[in-house]
PDB file of C-alpha atoms and ligand atoms in Angstrom:
ATOM      1  CA  MET A 338     -25.140  12.633  -4.994  1.00  0.00           C
ATOM      2  CA  THR A 339     -22.612  14.210  -2.699  1.00  0.00           C
ATOM      3  CA  GLU A 340     -19.764  16.286  -4.058  1.00  0.00           C
ATOM      4  CA  LEU A 341     -16.373  14.756  -3.362  1.00  0.00           C
ATOM      5  CA  PRO A 342     -13.295  16.900  -2.694  1.00  0.00           C
ATOM      6  CA  GLY A 343     -11.239  18.158  -5.639  1.00  0.00           C
ATOM      7  CA  ARG A 344      -8.294  15.831  -5.100  1.00  0.00           C
ATOM      8  CA  ARG A 345      -9.036  12.108  -5.039  1.00  0.00           C
ATOM      9  CA  LEU A 346      -6.490   9.371  -4.387  1.00  0.00           C
ATOM     10  CA  LEU A 347      -7.094   5.625  -4.791  1.00  0.00           C
ATOM     11  CA  LEU A 348      -4.733   3.010  -3.375  1.00  0.00           C
ATOM     12  CA  VAL A 349      -4.952  -0.671  -4.304  1.00  0.00           C
ATOM     13  CA  HIS A 350      -3.416  -3.200  -1.927  1.00  0.00           C
ATOM     14  CA  ALA A 351      -3.344  -6.954  -1.348  1.00  0.00           C
ATOM     15  CA  HIS A 352      -3.753  -7.392   2.422  1.00  0.00           C
ATOM     16  CA  PRO A 353      -4.611  -5.298   5.462  1.00  0.00           C
ATOM     17  CA  ASP A 354      -1.274  -3.790   6.676  1.00  0.00           C
ATOM     18  CA  ASP A 355       0.276  -3.242   3.221  1.00  0.00           C
ATOM     19  CA  GLU A 356      -1.333   0.206   2.982  1.00  0.00           C
ATOM     20  CA  SER A 357       0.121   1.377   6.298  1.00  0.00           C
ATOM     21  CA  ILE A 358       3.622  -0.004   5.642  1.00  0.00           C
ATOM     22  CA  ASN A 359       3.829   1.370   2.100  1.00  0.00           C
ATOM     23  CA  ASN A 360       1.690   4.488   2.147  1.00  0.00           C
ATOM     24  CA  GLY A 361       0.835   5.473   5.721  1.00  0.00           C
ATOM     25  CA  VAL A 362       2.477   8.895   5.513  1.00  0.00           C
ATOM     26  CA  THR A 363       0.964   9.559   2.109  1.00  0.00           C
ATOM     27  CA  MET A 364      -2.545   8.573   3.161  1.00  0.00           C
ATOM     28  CA  ALA A 365      -2.375  10.576   6.392  1.00  0.00           C
ATOM     29  CA  ARG A 366      -1.098  13.653   4.561  1.00  0.00           C
ATOM     30  CA  TYR A 367      -3.713  13.703   1.835  1.00  0.00           C
ATOM     31  CA  ALA A 368      -6.539  12.906   4.254  1.00  0.00           C
ATOM     32  CA  ALA A 369      -5.382  15.781   6.485  1.00  0.00           C
ATOM     33  CA  GLU A 370      -5.189  18.103   3.492  1.00  0.00           C
ATOM     34  CA  GLY A 371      -8.825  17.375   2.668  1.00  0.00           C
ATOM     35  CA  ALA A 372      -8.317  15.080  -0.308  1.00  0.00           C
ATOM     36  CA  HIS A 373     -10.613  12.097  -0.686  1.00  0.00           C
ATOM     37  CA  VAL A 374      -8.515   9.015   0.041  1.00  0.00           C
ATOM     38  CA  THR A 375      -9.929   5.625  -0.948  1.00  0.00           C
ATOM     39  CA  LEU A 376      -8.271   2.330  -0.060  1.00  0.00           C
ATOM     40  CA  VAL A 377      -9.239  -0.870  -1.833  1.00  0.00           C
ATOM     41  CA  THR A 378      -7.810  -4.006  -0.217  1.00  0.00           C
ATOM     42  CA  CYS A 379      -8.141  -7.198  -2.266  1.00  0.00           C
ATOM     43  CA  THR A 380      -8.101  -9.841   0.506  1.00  0.00           C
ATOM     44  CA  LEU A 381      -8.440 -10.027   4.287  1.00  0.00           C
ATOM     45  CA  GLY A 382      -5.016 -11.631   4.645  1.00  0.00           C
ATOM     46  CA  GLU A 383      -6.412 -14.705   6.337  1.00  0.00           C
ATOM     47  CA  ARG A 384      -3.255 -16.717   5.599  1.00  0.00           C
ATOM     48  CA  GLY A 385      -0.961 -14.269   7.367  1.00  0.00           C
ATOM     49  CA  GLU A 386       1.226 -15.487  10.218  1.00  0.00           C
ATOM     50  CA  VAL A 387       0.120 -14.189  13.605  1.00  0.00           C
ATOM     51  CA  ILE A 388       2.760 -12.615  15.869  1.00  0.00           C
ATOM     52  CA  PRO A 389       1.182 -12.197  19.361  1.00  0.00           C
ATOM     53  CA  PRO A 390       0.993 -15.540  21.189  1.00  0.00           C
ATOM     54  CA  GLY A 391      -2.350 -14.480  22.670  1.00  0.00           C
ATOM     55  CA  LEU A 392      -3.840 -14.282  19.162  1.00  0.00           C
ATOM     56  CA  ALA A 393      -2.101 -17.352  17.739  1.00  0.00           C
ATOM     57  CA  HIS A 394      -5.381 -19.277  17.777  1.00  0.00           C
ATOM     58  CA  LEU A 395      -6.701 -17.056  14.976  1.00  0.00           C
ATOM     59  CA  SER A 396      -6.611 -18.509  11.474  1.00  0.00           C
ATOM     60  CA  GLY A 397      -8.698 -18.559   8.316  1.00  0.00           C
ATOM     61  CA  ALA A 398     -11.969 -16.638   8.473  1.00  0.00           C
ATOM     62  CA  ALA A 399     -11.464 -15.747  12.144  1.00  0.00           C
ATOM     63  CA  LEU A 400      -8.118 -14.162  11.326  1.00  0.00           C
ATOM     64  CA  GLY A 401      -9.667 -12.375   8.348  1.00  0.00           C
ATOM     65  CA  GLY A 402     -12.376 -10.922  10.570  1.00  0.00           C
ATOM     66  CA  HIS A 403      -9.823  -9.836  13.138  1.00  0.00           C
ATOM     67  CA  ARG A 404      -7.650  -8.215  10.491  1.00  0.00           C
ATOM     68  CA  ARG A 405     -10.675  -6.331   9.222  1.00  0.00           C
ATOM     69  CA  GLY A 406     -10.887  -4.753  12.661  1.00  0.00           C
ATOM     70  CA  GLU A 407      -7.175  -3.967  12.621  1.00  0.00           C
ATOM     71  CA  LEU A 408      -7.613  -2.294   9.245  1.00  0.00           C
ATOM     72  CA  ALA A 409     -10.435  -0.132  10.598  1.00  0.00           C
ATOM     73  CA  ASP A 410      -8.223   0.927  13.515  1.00  0.00           C
ATOM     74  CA  ALA A 411      -5.351   1.716  11.151  1.00  0.00           C
ATOM     75  CA  MET A 412      -7.625   3.837   8.973  1.00  0.00           C
ATOM     76  CA  ARG A 413      -8.764   5.746  12.045  1.00  0.00           C
ATOM     77  CA  ALA A 414      -5.114   6.485  12.819  1.00  0.00           C
ATOM     78  CA  LEU A 415      -4.557   7.759   9.279  1.00  0.00           C
ATOM     79  CA  GLY A 416      -7.808   9.759   9.140  1.00  0.00           C
ATOM     80  CA  VAL A 417      -9.129   7.738   6.201  1.00  0.00           C
ATOM     81  CA  ASP A 418     -12.797   6.770   6.233  1.00  0.00           C
ATOM     82  CA  ASP A 419     -13.267   5.323   2.736  1.00  0.00           C
ATOM     83  CA  PHE A 420     -11.786   1.832   2.796  1.00  0.00           C
ATOM     84  CA  ARG A 421     -13.240  -1.165   1.055  1.00  0.00           C
ATOM     85  CA  LEU A 422     -12.609  -4.823   0.305  1.00  0.00           C
ATOM     86  CA  LEU A 423     -12.567  -5.593  -3.411  1.00  0.00           C
ATOM     87  CA  GLY A 424     -15.931  -7.151  -4.259  1.00  0.00           C
ATOM     88  CA  GLY A 425     -16.900  -7.080  -0.565  1.00  0.00           C
ATOM     89  CA  PRO A 426     -15.397  -8.862   2.461  1.00  0.00           C
ATOM     90  CA  GLY A 427     -14.263 -12.402   1.719  1.00  0.00           C
ATOM     91  CA  ARG A 428     -14.831 -12.184  -2.042  1.00  0.00           C
ATOM     92  CA  PHE A 429     -11.191 -13.073  -2.704  1.00  0.00           C
ATOM     93  CA  ALA A 430      -9.167 -15.227  -0.330  1.00  0.00           C
ATOM     94  CA  ASP A 431      -5.527 -14.689   0.569  1.00  0.00           C
ATOM     95  CA  SER A 432      -3.415 -16.855  -1.780  1.00  0.00           C
ATOM     96  CA  GLY A 433      -0.588 -17.550   0.684  1.00  0.00           C
ATOM     97  CA  MET A 434       3.085 -17.269  -0.185  1.00  0.00           C
ATOM     98  CA  MET A 435       4.217 -18.155  -3.720  1.00  0.00           C
ATOM     99  CA  GLY A 436       4.567 -21.871  -4.376  1.00  0.00           C
ATOM    100  CA  LEU A 437       2.236 -23.107  -1.620  1.00  0.00           C
ATOM    101  CA  SER A 438      -0.774 -25.296  -2.425  1.00  0.00           C
ATOM    102  CA  ASP A 439      -2.910 -22.375  -1.147  1.00  0.00           C
ATOM    103  CA  ASN A 440      -2.190 -20.754  -4.519  1.00  0.00           C
ATOM    104  CA  ASP A 441      -4.490 -23.369  -6.133  1.00  0.00           C
ATOM    105  CA  ASP A 442      -7.536 -22.579  -3.971  1.00  0.00           C
ATOM    106  CA  PRO A 443     -10.203 -21.642  -6.546  1.00  0.00           C
ATOM    107  CA  GLY A 444     -11.449 -18.815  -4.305  1.00  0.00           C
ATOM    108  CA  CYS A 445      -8.077 -17.170  -3.835  1.00  0.00           C
ATOM    109  CA  LEU A 446      -7.020 -13.917  -5.464  1.00  0.00           C
ATOM    110  CA  TRP A 447      -4.256 -15.619  -7.460  1.00  0.00           C
ATOM    111  CA  GLN A 448      -6.909 -17.746  -9.214  1.00  0.00           C
ATOM    112  CA  ALA A 449      -9.217 -14.788  -9.875  1.00  0.00           C
ATOM    113  CA  ASP A 450      -9.937 -13.719 -13.434  1.00  0.00           C
ATOM    114  CA  VAL A 451      -8.093 -10.408 -13.778  1.00  0.00           C
ATOM    115  CA  ASP A 452     -10.685  -8.776 -16.028  1.00  0.00           C
ATOM    116  CA  ALA A 453     -13.556  -9.746 -13.741  1.00  0.00           C
ATOM    117  CA  ALA A 454     -11.738  -8.520 -10.635  1.00  0.00           C
ATOM    118  CA  ALA A 455     -10.689  -5.352 -12.459  1.00  0.00           C
ATOM    119  CA  ALA A 456     -14.334  -4.690 -13.340  1.00  0.00           C
ATOM    120  CA  LEU A 457     -15.095  -4.554  -9.606  1.00  0.00           C
ATOM    121  CA  LEU A 458     -12.356  -1.972  -9.196  1.00  0.00           C
ATOM    122  CA  VAL A 459     -13.635   0.004 -12.188  1.00  0.00           C
ATOM    123  CA  ASP A 460     -16.910   0.420 -10.292  1.00  0.00           C
ATOM    124  CA  VAL A 461     -14.931   2.167  -7.551  1.00  0.00           C
ATOM    125  CA  VAL A 462     -13.040   4.313 -10.084  1.00  0.00           C
ATOM    126  CA  ARG A 463     -16.300   5.387 -11.706  1.00  0.00           C
ATOM    127  CA  GLU A 464     -17.765   6.299  -8.341  1.00  0.00           C
ATOM    128  CA  VAL A 465     -14.777   8.129  -6.866  1.00  0.00           C
ATOM    129  CA  ARG A 466     -13.071   9.300 -10.087  1.00  0.00           C
ATOM    130  CA  PRO A 467      -9.548   9.446  -8.626  1.00  0.00           C
ATOM    131  CA  GLN A 468      -6.937  11.494 -10.451  1.00  0.00           C
ATOM    132  CA  VAL A 469      -4.176   9.410  -8.853  1.00  0.00           C
ATOM    133  CA  LEU A 470      -3.894   5.648  -8.330  1.00  0.00           C
ATOM    134  CA  VAL A 471      -1.157   3.961  -6.304  1.00  0.00           C
ATOM    135  CA  THR A 472      -0.319   0.258  -6.430  1.00  0.00           C
ATOM    136  CA  TYR A 473       2.632  -2.154  -6.598  1.00  0.00           C
ATOM    137  CA  ASP A 474       5.143  -2.742  -9.370  1.00  0.00           C
ATOM    138  CA  PRO A 475       4.662  -5.798 -11.653  1.00  0.00           C
ATOM    139  CA  ASP A 476       6.510  -8.057  -9.196  1.00  0.00           C
ATOM    140  CA  GLY A 477       4.175  -6.915  -6.432  1.00  0.00           C
ATOM    141  CA  GLY A 478       7.248  -5.475  -4.726  1.00  0.00           C
ATOM    142  CA  TYR A 479       8.526  -8.876  -3.630  1.00  0.00           C
ATOM    143  CA  GLY A 480       6.762 -11.637  -5.523  1.00  0.00           C
ATOM    144  CA  HIS A 481       3.796 -12.424  -3.274  1.00  0.00           C
ATOM    145  CA  PRO A 482       1.010 -13.736  -5.543  1.00  0.00           C
ATOM    146  CA  ASP A 483      -1.611 -11.441  -4.020  1.00  0.00           C
ATOM    147  CA  HIS A 484       0.619  -8.418  -4.550  1.00  0.00           C
ATOM    148  CA  ILE A 485       1.314  -9.395  -8.165  1.00  0.00           C
ATOM    149  CA  GLN A 486      -2.390  -9.933  -8.746  1.00  0.00           C
ATOM    150  CA  ALA A 487      -3.331  -6.624  -7.065  1.00  0.00           C
ATOM    151  CA  HIS A 488      -0.921  -4.924  -9.470  1.00  0.00           C
ATOM    152  CA  ARG A 489      -2.492  -6.644 -12.487  1.00  0.00           C
ATOM    153  CA  ILE A 490      -6.033  -5.858 -11.342  1.00  0.00           C
ATOM    154  CA  ALA A 491      -5.200  -2.200 -10.686  1.00  0.00           C
ATOM    155  CA  MET A 492      -3.428  -1.700 -14.024  1.00  0.00           C
ATOM    156  CA  ARG A 493      -6.207  -3.461 -15.944  1.00  0.00           C
ATOM    157  CA  ALA A 494      -8.817  -1.365 -14.125  1.00  0.00           C
ATOM    158  CA  VAL A 495      -7.007   1.802 -15.244  1.00  0.00           C
ATOM    159  CA  GLU A 496      -7.282   0.618 -18.869  1.00  0.00           C
ATOM    160  CA  LEU A 497     -10.928  -0.383 -18.551  1.00  0.00           C
ATOM    161  CA  ALA A 498     -11.864   2.828 -16.744  1.00  0.00           C
ATOM    162  CA  ALA A 499     -10.218   4.916 -19.478  1.00  0.00           C
ATOM    163  CA  GLU A 500     -12.242   3.026 -22.086  1.00  0.00           C
ATOM    164  CA  ALA A 501     -15.351   3.780 -20.022  1.00  0.00           C
ATOM    165  CA  GLY A 502     -14.590   7.518 -20.112  1.00  0.00           C
ATOM    166  CA  CYS A 503     -13.139   7.648 -16.594  1.00  0.00           C
ATOM    167  CA  PRO A 504      -9.392   8.118 -17.084  1.00  0.00           C
ATOM    168  CA  VAL A 505      -7.013   8.140 -14.123  1.00  0.00           C
ATOM    169  CA  ALA A 506      -4.509  10.948 -14.751  1.00  0.00           C
ATOM    170  CA  LYS A 507      -1.527   9.516 -12.887  1.00  0.00           C
ATOM    171  CA  VAL A 508      -0.524   6.016 -11.809  1.00  0.00           C
ATOM    172  CA  TYR A 509       2.296   5.392  -9.349  1.00  0.00           C
ATOM    173  CA  TRP A 510       4.046   2.252  -8.166  1.00  0.00           C
ATOM    174  CA  ASN A 511       5.411   1.933  -4.648  1.00  0.00           C
ATOM    175  CA  ARG A 512       9.202   2.085  -4.726  1.00  0.00           C
ATOM    176  CA  VAL A 513      12.177   2.588  -2.417  1.00  0.00           C
ATOM    177  CA  PRO A 514      15.407   4.155  -3.705  1.00  0.00           C
ATOM    178  CA  ARG A 515      18.353   1.861  -3.080  1.00  0.00           C
ATOM    179  CA  SER A 516      20.560   4.540  -1.487  1.00  0.00           C
ATOM    180  CA  HIS A 517      17.817   5.422   0.990  1.00  0.00           C
ATOM    181  CA  ALA A 518      17.286   1.776   1.947  1.00  0.00           C
ATOM    182  CA  GLU A 519      21.040   1.170   2.311  1.00  0.00           C
ATOM    183  CA  ALA A 520      21.498   4.215   4.560  1.00  0.00           C
ATOM    184  CA  ALA A 521      18.527   3.216   6.708  1.00  0.00           C
ATOM    185  CA  PHE A 522      19.837  -0.344   7.150  1.00  0.00           C
ATOM    186  CA  ALA A 523      23.329   0.927   7.994  1.00  0.00           C
ATOM    187  CA  ARG A 524      21.773   2.968  10.813  1.00  0.00           C
ATOM    188  CA  LEU A 525      19.716  -0.038  11.878  1.00  0.00           C
ATOM    189  CA  ARG A 526      22.766  -2.286  12.127  1.00  0.00           C
ATOM    190  CA  ASP A 527      24.440   0.289  14.408  1.00  0.00           C
ATOM    191  CA  GLU A 528      21.397   0.559  16.641  1.00  0.00           C
ATOM    192  CA  LEU A 529      20.357  -3.104  16.671  1.00  0.00           C
ATOM    193  CA  PRO A 530      21.944  -3.955  20.063  1.00  0.00           C
ATOM    194  CA  GLY A 531      19.523  -1.542  21.765  1.00  0.00           C
ATOM    195  CA  LEU A 532      16.430  -2.778  19.953  1.00  0.00           C
ATOM    196  CA  PRO A 533      13.868  -5.420  20.947  1.00  0.00           C
ATOM    197  CA  PHE A 534      14.773  -7.427  17.818  1.00  0.00           C
ATOM    198  CA  GLU A 535      17.595  -9.948  17.675  1.00  0.00           C
ATOM    199  CA  LYS A 536      18.362  -9.749  13.995  1.00  0.00           C
ATOM    200  CA  ALA A 537      18.021  -7.270  11.168  1.00  0.00           C
ATOM    201  CA  ALA A 538      16.527  -7.811   7.753  1.00  0.00           C
ATOM    202  CA  GLY A 539      18.467  -6.563   4.732  1.00  0.00           C
ATOM    203  CA  VAL A 540      17.845  -4.273   1.787  1.00  0.00           C
ATOM    204  CA  GLN A 541      16.867  -7.357  -0.236  1.00  0.00           C
ATOM    205  CA  ASP A 542      13.934  -7.911   2.142  1.00  0.00           C
ATOM    206  CA  VAL A 543      12.344  -4.534   1.359  1.00  0.00           C
ATOM    207  CA  PRO A 544       9.761  -4.584  -1.436  1.00  0.00           C
ATOM    208  CA  GLY A 545      10.203  -2.351  -4.447  1.00  0.00           C
ATOM    209  CA  VAL A 546      13.853  -1.296  -3.992  1.00  0.00           C
ATOM    210  CA  VAL A 547      15.215   0.172  -7.229  1.00  0.00           C
ATOM    211  CA  ASP A 548      18.005   2.380  -8.491  1.00  0.00           C
ATOM    212  CA  ASP A 549      17.539   5.961  -7.314  1.00  0.00           C
ATOM    213  CA  ALA A 550      17.118   7.196 -10.894  1.00  0.00           C
ATOM    214  CA  VAL A 551      13.822   5.307 -11.183  1.00  0.00           C
ATOM    215  CA  ILE A 552      12.223   7.346  -8.398  1.00  0.00           C
ATOM    216  CA  THR A 553      10.056  10.226  -9.598  1.00  0.00           C
ATOM    217  CA  THR A 554       8.345  11.276  -6.404  1.00  0.00           C
ATOM    218  CA  GLY A 555       8.899  11.426  -2.653  1.00  0.00           C
ATOM    219  CA  ILE A 556       6.328  12.139   0.029  1.00  0.00           C
ATOM    220  CA  HIS A 557       8.264  13.352   3.058  1.00  0.00           C
ATOM    221  CA  GLY A 558       6.921  12.657   6.502  1.00  0.00           C
ATOM    222  CA  GLU A 559       9.903  13.262   8.785  1.00  0.00           C
ATOM    223  CA  GLY A 560       9.047  15.658  11.559  1.00  0.00           C
ATOM    224  CA  THR A 561       5.374  15.759  10.600  1.00  0.00           C
ATOM    225  CA  PRO A 562       2.339  14.289  12.361  1.00  0.00           C
ATOM    226  CA  TYR A 563       2.017  11.944   9.387  1.00  0.00           C
ATOM    227  CA  ALA A 564       5.021   9.896  10.491  1.00  0.00           C
ATOM    228  CA  ALA A 565       3.426   9.345  13.903  1.00  0.00           C
ATOM    229  CA  ALA A 566       0.116   8.490  12.238  1.00  0.00           C
ATOM    230  CA  LYS A 567       1.896   5.908  10.094  1.00  0.00           C
ATOM    231  CA  ALA A 568       3.518   4.278  13.133  1.00  0.00           C
ATOM    232  CA  ALA A 569       0.132   4.208  14.901  1.00  0.00           C
ATOM    233  CA  ALA A 570      -1.506   2.645  11.846  1.00  0.00           C
ATOM    234  CA  MET A 571       1.204  -0.018  11.638  1.00  0.00           C
ATOM    235  CA  ARG A 572       0.788  -0.710  15.344  1.00  0.00           C
ATOM    236  CA  ALA A 573      -2.928  -1.284  14.749  1.00  0.00           C
ATOM    237  CA  HIS A 574      -1.973  -4.290  12.596  1.00  0.00           C
ATOM    238  CA  ALA A 575      -0.736  -6.073  15.706  1.00  0.00           C
ATOM    239  CA  THR A 576      -1.184  -9.599  14.350  1.00  0.00           C
ATOM    240  CA  GLN A 577       1.294  -8.761  11.562  1.00  0.00           C
ATOM    241  CA  ILE A 578       3.680  -6.073  12.770  1.00  0.00           C
ATOM    242  CA  THR A 579       5.793  -5.304  15.827  1.00  0.00           C
ATOM    243  CA  VAL A 580       6.651  -1.602  15.943  1.00  0.00           C
ATOM    244  CA  ALA A 581       9.591  -0.120  17.860  1.00  0.00           C
ATOM    245  CA  GLU A 582      10.053   3.280  16.246  1.00  0.00           C
ATOM    246  CA  PRO A 583      11.867   4.003  14.050  1.00  0.00           C
ATOM    247  CA  TYR A 584      11.953   0.283  13.303  1.00  0.00           C
ATOM    248  CA  PHE A 585       9.505  -2.572  12.925  1.00  0.00           C
ATOM    249  CA  ALA A 586       9.411  -6.293  12.234  1.00  0.00           C
ATOM    250  CA  LEU A 587       7.034  -8.642  10.475  1.00  0.00           C
ATOM    251  CA  SER A 588       6.353 -12.204  11.683  1.00  0.00           C
ATOM    252  CA  ASN A 589       9.941 -13.215  10.801  1.00  0.00           C
ATOM    253  CA  ASP A 590      11.051 -10.896  13.653  1.00  0.00           C
ATOM    254  CA  LEU A 591      13.746  -9.306  11.488  1.00  0.00           C
ATOM    255  CA  ALA A 592      14.096  -5.594  12.209  1.00  0.00           C
ATOM    256  CA  GLN A 593      13.697  -3.149   9.368  1.00  0.00           C
ATOM    257  CA  PRO A 594      13.451   0.630   9.121  1.00  0.00           C
ATOM    258  CA  LEU A 595      10.033   2.243   9.394  1.00  0.00           C
ATOM    259  CA  LEU A 596      10.388   4.551   6.404  1.00  0.00           C
ATOM    260  CA  THR A 597       8.843   7.962   6.987  1.00  0.00           C
ATOM    261  CA  THR A 598       9.513   9.141   3.460  1.00  0.00           C
ATOM    262  CA  GLU A 599       7.524   7.185   0.891  1.00  0.00           C
ATOM    263  CA  TYR A 600       8.769   6.967  -2.664  1.00  0.00           C
ATOM    264  CA  TYR A 601       7.051   6.351  -5.951  1.00  0.00           C
ATOM    265  CA  GLU A 602       7.632   5.746  -9.635  1.00  0.00           C
ATOM    266  CA  LEU A 603       5.235   7.580 -11.921  1.00  0.00           C
ATOM    267  CA  VAL A 604       4.316   5.109 -14.676  1.00  0.00           C
ATOM    268  CA  ARG A 605       1.343   6.812 -16.317  1.00  0.00           C
ATOM    269  CA  GLY A 606       0.653  10.511 -16.733  1.00  0.00           C
ATOM    270  CA  GLU A 607       2.755  13.635 -16.906  1.00  0.00           C
ATOM    271  CA  ARG A 608       5.297  14.504 -14.271  1.00  0.00           C
ATOM    272  CA  GLY A 609       4.446  17.764 -12.476  1.00  0.00           C
ATOM    273  CA  ASP A 610       6.799  20.350 -10.963  1.00  0.00           C
ATOM    274  CA  VAL A 611       9.878  18.880  -9.342  1.00  0.00           C
ATOM    275  CA  GLY A 612      12.049  20.137  -6.498  1.00  0.00           C
ATOM    276  CA  ALA A 613      15.806  20.576  -6.228  1.00  0.00           C
ATOM    277  CA  ASP A 614      16.155  16.786  -5.983  1.00  0.00           C
ATOM    278  CA  GLY A 615      14.513  16.415  -9.398  1.00  0.00           C
ATOM    279  CA  ARG A 616      11.473  14.716  -7.916  1.00  0.00           C
ATOM    280  CA  GLU A 617       7.867  15.598  -7.360  1.00  0.00           C
ATOM    281  CA  SER A 618       6.842  16.084  -3.733  1.00  0.00           C
ATOM    282  CA  ASP A 619       3.111  15.867  -4.456  1.00  0.00           C
ATOM    283  CA  LEU A 620       1.272  12.999  -6.170  1.00  0.00           C
ATOM    284  CA  PHE A 621      -1.159  15.551  -7.596  1.00  0.00           C
ATOM    285  CA  ALA A 622       1.575  17.766  -9.079  1.00  0.00           C
ATOM    286  CA  GLY A 623       0.527  19.047 -12.479  1.00  0.00           C
ATOM    287  CA  ILE A 624      -3.094  18.022 -12.084  1.00  0.00           C
ATOM    288  CA  THR A 625      -5.803  20.627 -12.342  1.00  0.00           C
ATOM    289  CA  THR A 626      -8.389  19.471  -9.868  1.00  0.00           C
ATOM    290  CA  ALA A 627     -12.069  20.182  -9.783  1.00  0.00           C
ATOM    291  CA  PRO A 628     -14.680  18.826  -7.427  1.00  0.00           C
ATOM    292  CA  GLY A 629     -16.154  15.616  -8.777  1.00  0.00           C
ATOM    293  CA  SER A 630     -19.589  14.280  -8.263  1.00  0.00           C
ATOM    294  CA  GLY A 631     -20.028  10.905  -6.713  1.00  0.00           C
ATOM    295  CA  VAL A 632     -21.378   9.225  -3.646  1.00  0.00           C
ATOM    296  CA  ALA A 633     -19.229  10.059  -0.669  1.00  0.00           C
ATOM    297  CA  SER A 634     -18.962   7.177   1.738  1.00  0.00           C
TER     298      SER A 634
HETATM  299 ZN1   ZN B1131       0.645  -8.096   1.680  1.00  0.00          ZN
END
């Protein structure tokens, strides 16, 4: 048994790329600070649309394998070496966008039994014993079935782990404060003529946007190496993302801001010390950490 660092963070995501878009700054910061950062991704995203024409031939398992490589490159950029696929690679297939017949594929994540999938995540919790878990809100941020299911699996795993004597002290959902998103899109609209994107997305296209009052925590990356690490990690997901800092686009080619401050809503656990803005600036605020035993990957 190898001793893990005192602070341990677990992130639960649906597809390769979600972790870098939502939490790249956060992951880079805690990895750099010596925390143990674990990413669990539920599917390989093999139903994602491919952006580069030279890779357009990739689909299904071939795309999943390619995206696994992109994920490894992204994790290298963030300094994270513990990243896993829930139940192993290919255990759960990408469910496709909501309403498609892909949702009925018996092997897809949307069709997975939540308790059984959560049990696989509990194994990770028992091994790593994270004090902090990050995942999506109940709508998965924007209604994608795999994101909704990742949320359900993560929240159920927190319950099951607590029953097994392995409580997670704090649980956060990915969020974006509305005022921040609106300001960033206003800037984007001004700068769009000089960008390699023809059109801009809108605030409604950003997952997890909520009233500012809902936000409990902000991890600030502006002017730090973590912002550059996040952009590099997003760039590694080249089949899914086009990056032109400080903006990016998904396969719909609509420009959106690359957010270098990442915001959260604390939904379980006690809020720690807050700053002048009334928010925590550390996911581990208020947690007394001690080294935990476990098998380091
Ligand atoms: Zn996703």
